[in-house]
Structure formats: structure tokens, C-alpha cells
mmCIF file of C-alpha atoms and ligand atoms in Angstrom:
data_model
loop_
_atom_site.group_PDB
_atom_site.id
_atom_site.type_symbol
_atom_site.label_atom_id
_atom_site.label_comp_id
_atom_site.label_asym_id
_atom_site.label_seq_id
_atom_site.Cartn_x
_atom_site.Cartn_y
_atom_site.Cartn_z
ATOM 1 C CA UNK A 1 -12.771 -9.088 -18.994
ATOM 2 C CA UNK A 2 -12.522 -11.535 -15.541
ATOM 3 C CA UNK A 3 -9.198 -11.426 -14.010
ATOM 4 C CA UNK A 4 -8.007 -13.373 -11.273
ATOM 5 C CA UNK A 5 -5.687 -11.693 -8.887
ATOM 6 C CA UNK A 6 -2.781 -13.904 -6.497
ATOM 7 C CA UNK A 7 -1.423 -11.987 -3.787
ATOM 8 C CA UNK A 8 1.253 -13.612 -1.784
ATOM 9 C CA UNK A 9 3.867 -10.912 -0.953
ATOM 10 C CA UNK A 10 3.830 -10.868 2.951
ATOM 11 C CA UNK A 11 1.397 -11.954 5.433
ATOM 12 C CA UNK A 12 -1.819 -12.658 4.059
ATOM 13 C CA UNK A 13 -2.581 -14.946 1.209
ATOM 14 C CA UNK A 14 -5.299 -13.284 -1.290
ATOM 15 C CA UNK A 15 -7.000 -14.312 -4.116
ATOM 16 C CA UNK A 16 -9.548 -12.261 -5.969
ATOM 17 C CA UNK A 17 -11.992 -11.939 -9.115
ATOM 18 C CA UNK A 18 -12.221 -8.404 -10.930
ATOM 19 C CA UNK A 19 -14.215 -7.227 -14.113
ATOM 20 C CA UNK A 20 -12.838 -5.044 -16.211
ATOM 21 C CA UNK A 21 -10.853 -3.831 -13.869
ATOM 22 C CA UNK A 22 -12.755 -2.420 -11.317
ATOM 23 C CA UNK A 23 -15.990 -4.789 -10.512
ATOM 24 C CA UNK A 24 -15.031 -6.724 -7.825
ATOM 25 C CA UNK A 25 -16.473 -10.200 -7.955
ATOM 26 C CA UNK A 26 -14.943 -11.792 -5.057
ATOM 27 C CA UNK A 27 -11.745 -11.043 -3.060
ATOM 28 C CA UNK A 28 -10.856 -13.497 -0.435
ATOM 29 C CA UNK A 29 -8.092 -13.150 2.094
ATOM 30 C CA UNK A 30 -6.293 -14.858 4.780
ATOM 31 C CA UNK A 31 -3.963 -13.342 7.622
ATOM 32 C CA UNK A 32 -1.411 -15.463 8.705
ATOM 33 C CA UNK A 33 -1.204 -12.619 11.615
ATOM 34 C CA UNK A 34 -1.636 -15.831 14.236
ATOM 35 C CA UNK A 35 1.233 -17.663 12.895
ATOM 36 C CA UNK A 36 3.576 -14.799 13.591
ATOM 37 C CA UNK A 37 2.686 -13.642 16.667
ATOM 38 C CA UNK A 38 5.020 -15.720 18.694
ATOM 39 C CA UNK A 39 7.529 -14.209 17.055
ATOM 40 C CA UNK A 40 7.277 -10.891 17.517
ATOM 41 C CA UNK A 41 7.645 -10.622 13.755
ATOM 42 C CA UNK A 42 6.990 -11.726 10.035
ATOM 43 C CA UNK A 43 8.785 -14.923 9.911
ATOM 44 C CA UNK A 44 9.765 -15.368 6.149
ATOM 45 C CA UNK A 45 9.983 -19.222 6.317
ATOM 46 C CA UNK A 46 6.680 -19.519 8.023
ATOM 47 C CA UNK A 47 4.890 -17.193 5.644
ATOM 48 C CA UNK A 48 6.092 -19.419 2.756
ATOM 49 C CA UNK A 49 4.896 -21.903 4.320
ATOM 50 C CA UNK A 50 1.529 -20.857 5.250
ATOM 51 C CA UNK A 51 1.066 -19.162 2.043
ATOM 52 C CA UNK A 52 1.313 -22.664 0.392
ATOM 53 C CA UNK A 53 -1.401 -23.824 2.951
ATOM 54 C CA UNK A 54 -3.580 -21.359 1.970
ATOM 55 C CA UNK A 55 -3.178 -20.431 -1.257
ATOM 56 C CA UNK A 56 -5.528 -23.445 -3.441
ATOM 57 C CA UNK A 57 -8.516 -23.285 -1.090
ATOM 58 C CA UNK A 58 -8.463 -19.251 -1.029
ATOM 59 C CA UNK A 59 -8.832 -19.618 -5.164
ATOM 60 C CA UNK A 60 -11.705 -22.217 -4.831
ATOM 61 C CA UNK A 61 -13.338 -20.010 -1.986
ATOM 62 C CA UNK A 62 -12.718 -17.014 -4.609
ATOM 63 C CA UNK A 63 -14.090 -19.111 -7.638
ATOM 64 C CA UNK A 64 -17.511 -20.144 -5.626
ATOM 65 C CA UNK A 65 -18.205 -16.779 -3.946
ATOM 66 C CA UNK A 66 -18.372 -15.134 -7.625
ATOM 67 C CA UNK A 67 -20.135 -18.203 -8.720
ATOM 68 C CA UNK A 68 -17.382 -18.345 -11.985
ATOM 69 C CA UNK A 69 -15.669 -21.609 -13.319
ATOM 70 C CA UNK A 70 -12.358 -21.301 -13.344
ATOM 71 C CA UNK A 71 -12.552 -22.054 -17.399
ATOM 72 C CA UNK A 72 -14.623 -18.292 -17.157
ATOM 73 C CA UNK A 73 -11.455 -16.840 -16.057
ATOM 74 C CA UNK A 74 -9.848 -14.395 -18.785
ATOM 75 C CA UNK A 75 -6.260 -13.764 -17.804
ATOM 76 C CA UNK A 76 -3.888 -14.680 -14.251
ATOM 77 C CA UNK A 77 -2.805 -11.262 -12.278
ATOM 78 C CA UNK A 78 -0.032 -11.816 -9.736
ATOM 79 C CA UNK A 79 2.151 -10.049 -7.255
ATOM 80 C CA UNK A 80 6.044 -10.003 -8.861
ATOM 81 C CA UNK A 81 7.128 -7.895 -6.436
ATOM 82 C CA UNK A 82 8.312 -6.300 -3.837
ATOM 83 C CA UNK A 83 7.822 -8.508 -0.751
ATOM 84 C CA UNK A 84 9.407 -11.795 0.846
ATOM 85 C CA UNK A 85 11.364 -13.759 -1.788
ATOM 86 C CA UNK A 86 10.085 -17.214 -0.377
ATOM 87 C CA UNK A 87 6.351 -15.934 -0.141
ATOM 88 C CA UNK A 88 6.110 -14.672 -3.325
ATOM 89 C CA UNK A 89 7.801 -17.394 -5.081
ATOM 90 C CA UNK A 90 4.494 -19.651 -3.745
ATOM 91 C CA UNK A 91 2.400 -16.941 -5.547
ATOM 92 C CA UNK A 92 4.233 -16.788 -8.557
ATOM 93 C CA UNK A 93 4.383 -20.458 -9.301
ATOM 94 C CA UNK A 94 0.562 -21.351 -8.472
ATOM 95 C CA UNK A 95 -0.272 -18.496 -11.307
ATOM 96 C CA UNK A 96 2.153 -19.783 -13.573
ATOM 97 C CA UNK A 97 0.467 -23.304 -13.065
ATOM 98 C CA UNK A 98 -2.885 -22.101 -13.284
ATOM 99 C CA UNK A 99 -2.468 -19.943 -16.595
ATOM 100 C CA UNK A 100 -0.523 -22.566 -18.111
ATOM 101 C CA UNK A 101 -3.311 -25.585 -17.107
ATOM 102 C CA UNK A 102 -6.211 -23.174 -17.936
ATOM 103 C CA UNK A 103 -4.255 -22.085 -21.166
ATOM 104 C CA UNK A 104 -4.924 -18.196 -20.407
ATOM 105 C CA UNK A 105 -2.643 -15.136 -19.997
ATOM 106 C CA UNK A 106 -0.474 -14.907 -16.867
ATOM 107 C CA UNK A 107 -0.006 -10.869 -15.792
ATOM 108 C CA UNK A 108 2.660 -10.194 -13.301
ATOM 109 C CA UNK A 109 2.038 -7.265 -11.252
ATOM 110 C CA UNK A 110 3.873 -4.721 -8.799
ATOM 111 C CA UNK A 111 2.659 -4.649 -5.684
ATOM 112 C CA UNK A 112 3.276 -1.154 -4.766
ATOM 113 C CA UNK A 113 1.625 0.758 -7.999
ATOM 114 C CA UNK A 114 -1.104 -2.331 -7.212
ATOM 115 C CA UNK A 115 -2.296 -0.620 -4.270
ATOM 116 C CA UNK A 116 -3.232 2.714 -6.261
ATOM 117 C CA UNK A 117 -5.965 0.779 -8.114
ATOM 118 C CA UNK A 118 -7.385 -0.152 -4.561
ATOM 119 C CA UNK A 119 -8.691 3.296 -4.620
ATOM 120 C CA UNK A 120 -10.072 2.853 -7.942
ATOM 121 C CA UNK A 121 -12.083 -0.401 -7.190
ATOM 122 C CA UNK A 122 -15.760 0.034 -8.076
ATOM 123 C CA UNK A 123 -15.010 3.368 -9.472
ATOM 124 C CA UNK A 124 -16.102 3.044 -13.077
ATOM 125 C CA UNK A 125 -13.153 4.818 -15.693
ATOM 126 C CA UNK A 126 -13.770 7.675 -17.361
ATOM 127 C CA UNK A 127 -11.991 9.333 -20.079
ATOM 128 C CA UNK A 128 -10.850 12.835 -18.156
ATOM 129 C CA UNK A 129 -9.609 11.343 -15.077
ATOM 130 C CA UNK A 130 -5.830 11.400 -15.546
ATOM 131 C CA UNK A 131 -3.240 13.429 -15.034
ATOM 132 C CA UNK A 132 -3.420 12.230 -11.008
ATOM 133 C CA UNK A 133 -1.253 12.631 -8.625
ATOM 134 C CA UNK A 134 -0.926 9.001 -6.160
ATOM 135 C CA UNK A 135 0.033 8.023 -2.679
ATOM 136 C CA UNK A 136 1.038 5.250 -1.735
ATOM 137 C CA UNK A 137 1.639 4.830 2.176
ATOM 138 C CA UNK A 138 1.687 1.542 3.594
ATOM 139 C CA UNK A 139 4.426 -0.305 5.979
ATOM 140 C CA UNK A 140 7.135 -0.411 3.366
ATOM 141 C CA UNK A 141 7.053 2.382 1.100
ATOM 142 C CA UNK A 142 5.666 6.089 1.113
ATOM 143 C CA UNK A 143 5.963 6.730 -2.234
ATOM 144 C CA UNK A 144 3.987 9.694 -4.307
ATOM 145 C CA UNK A 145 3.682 9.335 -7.850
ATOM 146 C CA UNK A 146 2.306 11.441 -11.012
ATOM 147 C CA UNK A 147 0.199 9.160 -13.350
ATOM 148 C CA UNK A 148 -0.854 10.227 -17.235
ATOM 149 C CA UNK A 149 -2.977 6.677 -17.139
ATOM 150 C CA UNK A 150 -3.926 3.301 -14.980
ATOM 151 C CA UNK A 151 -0.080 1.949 -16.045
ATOM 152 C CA UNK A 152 1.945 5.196 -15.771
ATOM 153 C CA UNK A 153 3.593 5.925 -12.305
ATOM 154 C CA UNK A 154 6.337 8.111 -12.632
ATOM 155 C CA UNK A 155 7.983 8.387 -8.568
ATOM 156 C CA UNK A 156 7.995 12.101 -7.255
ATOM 157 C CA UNK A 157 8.928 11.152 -4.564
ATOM 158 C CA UNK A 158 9.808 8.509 -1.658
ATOM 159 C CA UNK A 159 10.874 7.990 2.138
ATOM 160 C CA UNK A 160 14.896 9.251 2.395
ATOM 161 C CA UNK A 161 14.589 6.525 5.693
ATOM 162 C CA UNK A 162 11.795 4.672 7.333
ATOM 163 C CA UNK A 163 8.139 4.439 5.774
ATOM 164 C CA UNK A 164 5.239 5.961 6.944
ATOM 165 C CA UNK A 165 3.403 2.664 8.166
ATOM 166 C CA UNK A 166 6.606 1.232 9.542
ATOM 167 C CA UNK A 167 6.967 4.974 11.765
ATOM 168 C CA UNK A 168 3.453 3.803 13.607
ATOM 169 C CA UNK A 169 4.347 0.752 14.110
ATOM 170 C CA UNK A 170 7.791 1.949 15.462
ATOM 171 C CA UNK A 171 6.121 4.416 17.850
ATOM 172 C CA UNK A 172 3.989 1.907 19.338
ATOM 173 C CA UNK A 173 6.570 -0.167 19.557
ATOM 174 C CA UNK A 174 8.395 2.552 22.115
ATOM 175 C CA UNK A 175 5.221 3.246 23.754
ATOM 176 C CA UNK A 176 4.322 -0.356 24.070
ATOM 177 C CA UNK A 177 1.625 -0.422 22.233
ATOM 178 C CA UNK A 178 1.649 -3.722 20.234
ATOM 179 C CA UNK A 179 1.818 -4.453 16.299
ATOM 180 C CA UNK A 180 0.430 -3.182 14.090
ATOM 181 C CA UNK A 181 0.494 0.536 15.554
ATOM 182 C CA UNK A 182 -1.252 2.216 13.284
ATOM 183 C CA UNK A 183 -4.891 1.596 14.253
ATOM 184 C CA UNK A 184 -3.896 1.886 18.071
ATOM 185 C CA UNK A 185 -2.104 4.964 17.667
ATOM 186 C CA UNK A 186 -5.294 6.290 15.639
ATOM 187 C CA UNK A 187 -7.577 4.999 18.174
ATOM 188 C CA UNK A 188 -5.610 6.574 21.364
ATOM 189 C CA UNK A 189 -4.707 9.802 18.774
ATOM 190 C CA UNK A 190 -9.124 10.153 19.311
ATOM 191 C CA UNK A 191 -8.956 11.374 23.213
ATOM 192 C CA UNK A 192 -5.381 13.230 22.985
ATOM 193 C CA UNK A 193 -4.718 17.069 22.231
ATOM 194 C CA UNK A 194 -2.959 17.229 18.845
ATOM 195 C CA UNK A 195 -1.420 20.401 19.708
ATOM 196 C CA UNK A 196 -0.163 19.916 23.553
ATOM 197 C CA UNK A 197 3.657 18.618 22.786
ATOM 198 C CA UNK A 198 5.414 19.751 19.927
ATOM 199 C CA UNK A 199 6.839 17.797 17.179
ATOM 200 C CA UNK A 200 9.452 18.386 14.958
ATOM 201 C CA UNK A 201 8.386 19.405 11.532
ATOM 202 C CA UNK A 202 10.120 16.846 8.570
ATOM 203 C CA UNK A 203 11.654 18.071 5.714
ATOM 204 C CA UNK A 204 10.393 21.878 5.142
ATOM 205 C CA UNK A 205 12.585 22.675 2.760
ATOM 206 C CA UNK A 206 9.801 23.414 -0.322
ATOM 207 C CA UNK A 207 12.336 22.586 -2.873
ATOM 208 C CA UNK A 208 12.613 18.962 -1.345
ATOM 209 C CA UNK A 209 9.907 16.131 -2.502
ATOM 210 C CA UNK A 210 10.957 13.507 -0.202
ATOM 211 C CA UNK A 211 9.585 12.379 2.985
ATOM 212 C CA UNK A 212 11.402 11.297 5.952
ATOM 213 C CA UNK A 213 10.015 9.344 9.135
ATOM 214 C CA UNK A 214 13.440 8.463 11.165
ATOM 215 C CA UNK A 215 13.543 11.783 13.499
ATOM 216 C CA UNK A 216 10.072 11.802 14.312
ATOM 217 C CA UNK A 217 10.580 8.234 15.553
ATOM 218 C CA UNK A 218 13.898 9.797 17.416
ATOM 219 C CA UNK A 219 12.591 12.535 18.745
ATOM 220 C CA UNK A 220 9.930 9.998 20.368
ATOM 221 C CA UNK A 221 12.164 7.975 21.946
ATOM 222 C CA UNK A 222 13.645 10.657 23.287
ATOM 223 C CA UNK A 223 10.394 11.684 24.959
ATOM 224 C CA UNK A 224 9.826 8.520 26.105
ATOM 225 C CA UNK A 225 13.188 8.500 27.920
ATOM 226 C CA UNK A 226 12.583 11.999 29.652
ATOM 227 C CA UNK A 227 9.303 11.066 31.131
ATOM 228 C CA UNK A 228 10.728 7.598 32.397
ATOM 229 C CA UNK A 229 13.391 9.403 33.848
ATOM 230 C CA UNK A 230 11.359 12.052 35.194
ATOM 231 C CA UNK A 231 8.096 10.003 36.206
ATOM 232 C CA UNK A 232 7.341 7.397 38.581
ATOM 233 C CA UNK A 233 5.303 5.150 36.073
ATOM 234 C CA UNK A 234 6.609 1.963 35.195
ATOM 235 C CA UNK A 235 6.577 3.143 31.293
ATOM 236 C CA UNK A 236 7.120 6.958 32.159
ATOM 237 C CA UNK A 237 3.736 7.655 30.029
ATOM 238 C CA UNK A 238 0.558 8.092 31.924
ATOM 239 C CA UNK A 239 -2.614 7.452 30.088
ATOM 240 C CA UNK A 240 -3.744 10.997 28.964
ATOM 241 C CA UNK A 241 -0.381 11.867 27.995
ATOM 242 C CA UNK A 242 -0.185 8.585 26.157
ATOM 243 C CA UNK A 243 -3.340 10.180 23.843
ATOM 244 C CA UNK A 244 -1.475 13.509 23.197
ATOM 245 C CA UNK A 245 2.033 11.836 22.187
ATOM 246 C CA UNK A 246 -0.144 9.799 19.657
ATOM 247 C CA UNK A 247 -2.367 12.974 18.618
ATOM 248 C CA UNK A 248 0.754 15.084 18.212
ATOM 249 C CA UNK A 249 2.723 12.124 15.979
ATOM 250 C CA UNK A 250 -0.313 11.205 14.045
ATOM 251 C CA UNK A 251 -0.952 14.750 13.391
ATOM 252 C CA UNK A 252 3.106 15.439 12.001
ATOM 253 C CA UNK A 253 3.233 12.007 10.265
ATOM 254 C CA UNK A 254 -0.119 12.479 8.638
ATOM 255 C CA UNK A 255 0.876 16.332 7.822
ATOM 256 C CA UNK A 256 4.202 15.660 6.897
ATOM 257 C CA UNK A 257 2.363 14.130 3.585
ATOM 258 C CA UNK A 258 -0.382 16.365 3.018
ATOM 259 C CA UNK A 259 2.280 19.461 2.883
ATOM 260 C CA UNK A 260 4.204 17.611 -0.111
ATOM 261 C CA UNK A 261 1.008 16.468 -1.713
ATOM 262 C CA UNK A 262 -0.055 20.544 -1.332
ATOM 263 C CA UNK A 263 3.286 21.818 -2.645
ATOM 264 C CA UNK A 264 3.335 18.963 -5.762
ATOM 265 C CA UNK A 265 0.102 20.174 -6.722
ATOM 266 C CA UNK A 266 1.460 23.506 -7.120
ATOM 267 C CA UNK A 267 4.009 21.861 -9.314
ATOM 268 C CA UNK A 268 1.531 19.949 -11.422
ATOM 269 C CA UNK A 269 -1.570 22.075 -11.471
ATOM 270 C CA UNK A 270 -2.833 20.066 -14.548
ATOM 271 C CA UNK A 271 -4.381 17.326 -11.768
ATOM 272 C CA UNK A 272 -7.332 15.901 -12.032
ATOM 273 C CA UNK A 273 -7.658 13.659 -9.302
ATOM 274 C CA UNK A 274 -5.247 12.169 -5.656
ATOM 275 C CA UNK A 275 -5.252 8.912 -5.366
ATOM 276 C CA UNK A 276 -4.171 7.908 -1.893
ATOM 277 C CA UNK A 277 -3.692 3.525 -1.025
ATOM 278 C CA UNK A 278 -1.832 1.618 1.378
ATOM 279 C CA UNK A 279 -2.878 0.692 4.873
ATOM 280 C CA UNK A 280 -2.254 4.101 6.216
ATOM 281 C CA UNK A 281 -5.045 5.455 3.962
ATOM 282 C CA UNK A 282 -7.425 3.439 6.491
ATOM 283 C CA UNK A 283 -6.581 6.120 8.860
ATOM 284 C CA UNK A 284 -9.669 8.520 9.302
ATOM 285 C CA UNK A 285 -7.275 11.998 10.478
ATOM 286 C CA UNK A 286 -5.695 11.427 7.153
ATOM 287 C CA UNK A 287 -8.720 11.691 5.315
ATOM 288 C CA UNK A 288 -10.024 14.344 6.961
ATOM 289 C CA UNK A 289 -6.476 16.100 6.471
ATOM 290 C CA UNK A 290 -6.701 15.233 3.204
ATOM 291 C CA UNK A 291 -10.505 16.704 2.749
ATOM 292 C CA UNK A 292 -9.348 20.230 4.564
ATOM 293 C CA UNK A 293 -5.944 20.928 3.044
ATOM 294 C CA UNK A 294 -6.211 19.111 -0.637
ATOM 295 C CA UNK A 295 -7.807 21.705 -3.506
ATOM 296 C CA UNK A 296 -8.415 18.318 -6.055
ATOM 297 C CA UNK A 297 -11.218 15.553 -5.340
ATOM 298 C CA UNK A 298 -9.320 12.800 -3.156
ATOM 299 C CA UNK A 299 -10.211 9.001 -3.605
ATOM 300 C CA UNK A 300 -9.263 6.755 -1.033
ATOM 301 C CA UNK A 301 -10.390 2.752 -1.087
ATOM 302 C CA UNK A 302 -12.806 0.899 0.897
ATOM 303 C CA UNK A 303 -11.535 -0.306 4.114
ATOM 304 C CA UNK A 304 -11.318 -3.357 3.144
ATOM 305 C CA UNK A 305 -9.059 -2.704 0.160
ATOM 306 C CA UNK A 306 -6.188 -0.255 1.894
ATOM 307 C CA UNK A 307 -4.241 -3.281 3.311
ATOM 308 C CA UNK A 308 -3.091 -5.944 1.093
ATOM 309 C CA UNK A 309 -5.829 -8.045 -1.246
ATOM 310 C CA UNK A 310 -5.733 -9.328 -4.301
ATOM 311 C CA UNK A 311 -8.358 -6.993 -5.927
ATOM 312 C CA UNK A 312 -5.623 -4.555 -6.394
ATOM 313 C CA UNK A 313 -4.047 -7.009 -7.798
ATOM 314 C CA UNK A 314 -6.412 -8.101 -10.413
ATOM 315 C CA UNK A 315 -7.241 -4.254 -11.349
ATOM 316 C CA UNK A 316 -3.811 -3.183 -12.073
ATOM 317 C CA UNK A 317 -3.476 -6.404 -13.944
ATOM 318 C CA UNK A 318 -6.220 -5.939 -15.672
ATOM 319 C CA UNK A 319 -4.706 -2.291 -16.993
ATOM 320 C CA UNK A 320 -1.222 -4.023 -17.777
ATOM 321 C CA UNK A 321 -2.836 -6.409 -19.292
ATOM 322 C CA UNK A 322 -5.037 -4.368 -21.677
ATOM 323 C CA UNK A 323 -1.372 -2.317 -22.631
ATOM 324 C CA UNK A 324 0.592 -5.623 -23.067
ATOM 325 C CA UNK A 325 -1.850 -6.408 -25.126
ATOM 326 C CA UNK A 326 -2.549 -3.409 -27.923
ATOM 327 C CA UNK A 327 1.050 -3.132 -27.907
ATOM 328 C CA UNK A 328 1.567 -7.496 -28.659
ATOM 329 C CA UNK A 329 3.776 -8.011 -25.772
ATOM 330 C CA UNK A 330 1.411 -10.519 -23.981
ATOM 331 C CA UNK A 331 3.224 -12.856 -21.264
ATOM 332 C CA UNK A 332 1.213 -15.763 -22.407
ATOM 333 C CA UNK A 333 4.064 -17.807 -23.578
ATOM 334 C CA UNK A 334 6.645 -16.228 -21.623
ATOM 335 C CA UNK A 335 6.412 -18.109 -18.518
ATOM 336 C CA UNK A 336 10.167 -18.768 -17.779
ATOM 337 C CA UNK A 337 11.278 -15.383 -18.739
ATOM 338 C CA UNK A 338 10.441 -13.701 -15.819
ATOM 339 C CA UNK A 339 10.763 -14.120 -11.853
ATOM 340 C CA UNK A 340 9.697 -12.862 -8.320
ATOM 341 C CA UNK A 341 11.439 -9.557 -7.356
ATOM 342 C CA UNK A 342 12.367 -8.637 -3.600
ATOM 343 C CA UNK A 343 12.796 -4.641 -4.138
ATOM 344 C CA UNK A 344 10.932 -1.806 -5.603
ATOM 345 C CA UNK A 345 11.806 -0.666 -8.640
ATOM 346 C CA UNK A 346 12.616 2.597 -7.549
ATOM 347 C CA UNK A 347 14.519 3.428 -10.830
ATOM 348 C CA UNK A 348 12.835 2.321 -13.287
ATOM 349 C CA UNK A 349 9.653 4.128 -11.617
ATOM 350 C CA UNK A 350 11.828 7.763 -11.212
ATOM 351 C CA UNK A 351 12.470 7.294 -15.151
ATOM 352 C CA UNK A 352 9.332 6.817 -16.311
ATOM 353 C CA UNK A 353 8.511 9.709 -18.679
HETATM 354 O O1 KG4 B 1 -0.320 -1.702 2.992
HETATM 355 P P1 KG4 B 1 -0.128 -2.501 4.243
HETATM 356 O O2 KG4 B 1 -1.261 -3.353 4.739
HETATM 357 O O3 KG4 B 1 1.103 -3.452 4.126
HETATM 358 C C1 KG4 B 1 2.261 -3.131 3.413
HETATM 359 O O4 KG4 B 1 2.289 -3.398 2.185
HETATM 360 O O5 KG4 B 1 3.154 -2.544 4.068
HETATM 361 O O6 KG4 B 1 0.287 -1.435 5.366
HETATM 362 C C2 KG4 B 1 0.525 -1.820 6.704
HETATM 363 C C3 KG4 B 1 0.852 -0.559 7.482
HETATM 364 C C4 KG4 B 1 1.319 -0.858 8.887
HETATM 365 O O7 KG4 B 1 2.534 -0.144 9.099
HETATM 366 C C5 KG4 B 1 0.182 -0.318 9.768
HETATM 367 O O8 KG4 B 1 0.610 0.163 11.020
HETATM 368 C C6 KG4 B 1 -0.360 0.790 8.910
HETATM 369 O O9 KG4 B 1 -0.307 0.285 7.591
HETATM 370 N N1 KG4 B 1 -1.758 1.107 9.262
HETATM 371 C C7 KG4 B 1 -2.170 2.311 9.717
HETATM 372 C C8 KG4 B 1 -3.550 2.186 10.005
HETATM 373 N N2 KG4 B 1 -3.942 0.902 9.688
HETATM 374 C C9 KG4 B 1 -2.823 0.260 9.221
HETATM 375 N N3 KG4 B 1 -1.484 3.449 9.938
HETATM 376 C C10 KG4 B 1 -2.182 4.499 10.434
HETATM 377 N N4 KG4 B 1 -3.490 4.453 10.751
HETATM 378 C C11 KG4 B 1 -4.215 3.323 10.540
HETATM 379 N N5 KG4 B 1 -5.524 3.277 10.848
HETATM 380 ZN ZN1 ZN B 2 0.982 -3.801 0.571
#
């Protein structure tokens, strides 16, 4: 089965082709990281706006990469939610155009569980790979789930404060560092001593699933301030320094993760497989982390597929699809009855059984 995959959520416009799920076919994608640089920012209005530039010759580019008609096409996958209101809407209605001119399902899609079956791409399914336990990290949400198939995520657990993604980009932002900060900070983390300056440890308590980033950033700051005050560099933070405050964060917001995944293992020894996505999951130290301290086989995605794409997209719709459909719930005709969503479901996700 050929789904096409819309992704529209932030601040790159994707469109991919998937088979069955995991065979990617084509996955195109364009930044709009140019457009909001002036800004300092993601600019809602302008990523609207650039998503609707983008958006029809990313699904022709898609279409003639995989060499497929757009009449080949099986069923529409697209981002719902969560993201920017304006940019998803531009999403949201191409798909609903497309499906309804092509006369062929339209699958809306969470974004967040989306990123999961990044780590799944080109990993062909087989029947004893669930229960798994899944990570999401990326610059909104650090969310760990327990799945009993491709369409159950049940939340474990979530950020009490700031994400993990959004704490590296935070940190640079203190040390200076540009946006986004996590590949800097990974790339200065390299030279530094992990161990030199001491970082508070995050939530210890082994009772408590959730993960918090806010004191870590705090404690930072706070750093930052003493060696200003202290030194005679314009930025208080001299370059070999600079490498251990990045080695010593990385290390505690990397480890802060592994611990919980370590302890909810414990808790659900029945796992098969980890499943770790978002655009923190590029980060090499966590995969190593993850390869030292985590007793189950860990799958991470390609490069390529840890930051936002429309693959993801298309595989997870491919999954809801495939329920919808042995349960007769297809959204074919249901166009109207549904719209873009700005917020994770965090509820309905801590509920599922
Ligand atoms: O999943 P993503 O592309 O977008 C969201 O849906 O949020 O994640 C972006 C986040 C940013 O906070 C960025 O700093 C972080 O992922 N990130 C990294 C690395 N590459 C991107 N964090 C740590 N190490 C990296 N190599
Ligand atoms: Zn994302």
C-alpha cells in the first residue's frame, strides 16, 4: 500500500511516499530555516506562508523522485497535530484537496507518536516486536511511551517543564551559541571533560517517571553569571571551559533519560524493543548512552529521519490507516469532521489502555 505523507507542522514543509509502511519511496523536504533567521525565531505567519509556497512543488518533486502518478497513490497521511495552527492548517487543507480530487482516503496523523515510526523506516515488521517501550525527544516534547502495536502509545511519561530539545537550544542560547543548539552543543560536548563541573542530577526520585529540563537550564545560567563575574572574558566562558559546560550538560540531559528508560524497563520487563525519535536522537552520546546502559536492542532512525519529514508521517499513517480500516472507521468521507490541533493530546495518550 503507497501512502503519501504532508508534513506542515513547523518549519519545514515535507512531503513523502511510503510502502507499506516502512519502504520509503521518496521523502522530500524544505527548511524554511532562512526565512526565520532574521527573526531570531519561528515566525508563525511567515511559516504559513512559506509552507503554502512550498507545499505543491515539494508533492510533484515527491511524485517524480519515486517515479509514481499521483493516480498510484493509495491513501493521504497528514500532520493534525501538534504544531503552529496557521502552518498546519496549509497542510491539512492541500490533503483534504488532494484525497478528495484523487478520490482516495485522507489519514490524519499526530505528529508526536509520528516520529516513533521514523525509527521504524526501512525496518521490515515482524510479528514479535511489540511490547516496546518509545522515546520521543525532540524540541517540544520528551515524552516516553509503552506501545502493544504500531497505533498504541500509552504516555509513561513527559517533561514536568521545558523539553529536552528546547533545554539545548536554551543552553546555547546562554552560552551564545546560536539556534539550533543541539548539534553545536554536541559538537563542542566532543573536546570537553564530561566529568570536570558538576551538574545537578534531575528528578532521582525512582518512584517518579517524569523528566524535567528547567534547573539544569538554571543552574547554567547561574554558571554563566559566576564566570562573567569572576572572569575577564567578554562572555565569562573561555573556550576549553566552553567544551566541558557542554560535555557536563549533554552528559546530565542525555542521562537524565537513559536512567528513566533503565528504571521503566524494570517496570515493564516484558520489552521487546526501545524505540528512540525526535531530533535529539541525532545526537551520537545518546546513542552510545543508550548502547552502554540499555539491556533491550535500541532502534534509532536514519539521520535523515530524526528531525521532522514526512516519511514518519506516511508510516504511522499507513498503521492508522490499516486499523481505521479492519475496524470500518475510514476518514474517506469524513472530510469536514475533523480539524488541525495546536496541543498534544496528552490525555487521551496517558489513558490509553
Ligand atoms: O524533532 P525536531 O526536529 O523538531 C521538533 O518537533 O521539535 O527537534 C528539534 C530539536 C531542537 O531542539 C534541536 O536542538 C534538537 O532537536 N537537536 C539535537 C541535535 N540535533 C537536533 N539535540 C541534541 N543533539 C543533536 N545532535
Ligand atoms: Zn517534530
Amino acid at each position: 500500500m503507497l501512502i503519501l505523507g504532508i508534513e506542515s507542522s513547523c518549519d519545514e514543509t515535507a512531503v513523502a511516499l511510503v510502502a507499506d509502511g516502512c519502504r520509503v519511496r521518496s521523502s522530500v523536504v524544505a527548511s524554511q530555516f532562512a526565512a526565520h533567521l532574521p527573526f531570531g525565531g519561528v515566525v508563525p505567519e511567515v511559516a504559513a506562508r512559506e509552507h503554502l509556497r512550498a507545499i505543491d512543488p515539494l508533492f510533484h518533486q515527491a511524485l517524480a523522485e519515486a517515479q509514481i502518478q499521483a493516480h498510484e497513490i493509495d491513501a493521504v497521511a497528514v500532520t493534525q497535530g501538534p504544531g503552529l495552527i496557521g502552518a498546519l492548517l496549509v497542510g491539512v487543507a492541500y490533503a483534504k484537496g488532494l484525497a478528495l480530487g484523487l478520490g482516495k482516503p485522507l489519514v490524519p496523523v499526530d505528529h508526536v507518536q509520528a516520529h516513533v515510526h521514523g525509527a521504524l523506516l526501512g525496518v521490515p515488521p515482524t510479528a514479535d516486536f511489540y511490547p516496546a517501550l518509545a522515546l520521543v525527544v525532540s524540541g517540544g516534547h520528551t515524552n516516553l511511551y509503552r506501545m502493544r502495536g504500531p497505533t498504541h502509545f500509552h504516555l509513561l511519561a513527559c517533561s514536568v517543564d521545558d523539553a529536552c530539545g528546547e533545554s539545548f537550544d536554551k543552553v546555547a542560547k546562554i552560552l551564545g551559541l546560536g539556534y539550533p543548539g543541539g548539534p553545536v552543543i554536541e559538537r563542542l560536548a566532543e573536546g570537553g571533560d564530561r566529568n570536570r563541573i558538576a551538574m545537578p542530577h534531575m528528578v532521582q526520585q525512582k518512584n517518579r517517571m517524569e523528566f524535567s529540563y528547567s534547573g539544569l537550564k538554571t543552574h547554567l545560567s547561574n554558571l554563566v553569571q559566576q564566570a562573567k563575574a569572576t572572569a575577564d572574558l567578554a562572555s565569562g566562558v573561555g573556550p576549553s571551559q566552553l567544551a566541558d559546560i557542554c560535555a557536563a550538560f549533554q552528559e546530565e540531559a542525555l542521562g537524565q533519560i537513559v536512567r528513566k528508560l533503565v528504571a521503566a524497563l524494570r517496570l515493564h520487563p516484558e520489552t521487546k524493543h526501545v524505540l528512540v525519535a525526535g531530533g535529539v536522537a541525532a545526537n551520537q552520546r545518546f546513542r552510545a548512552l543508550m548502547a552502554e546502559q540499555v539491556p533491550r536492542p535500541a532502534l534509532f532512525p536514519a539521520q535523515a529521519y530524526c528531525s521532522d519529514n514526512a516519511a514518519m508521517i506516511a508510516a504511522y499513517g499507513f498503521h492508522v490507516w490499516q486499523q481505521e480500516h479492519s475496524q470500518g472507521q475510514g476518514q474517506a468521507d469524513a472530510l469536514h469532521e475533523w480539524d488541525a490541533y495546536s496541543r498534544y493530546q496528552f490525555a487521551r495518550a496517558k489513558n490509553a489502555t
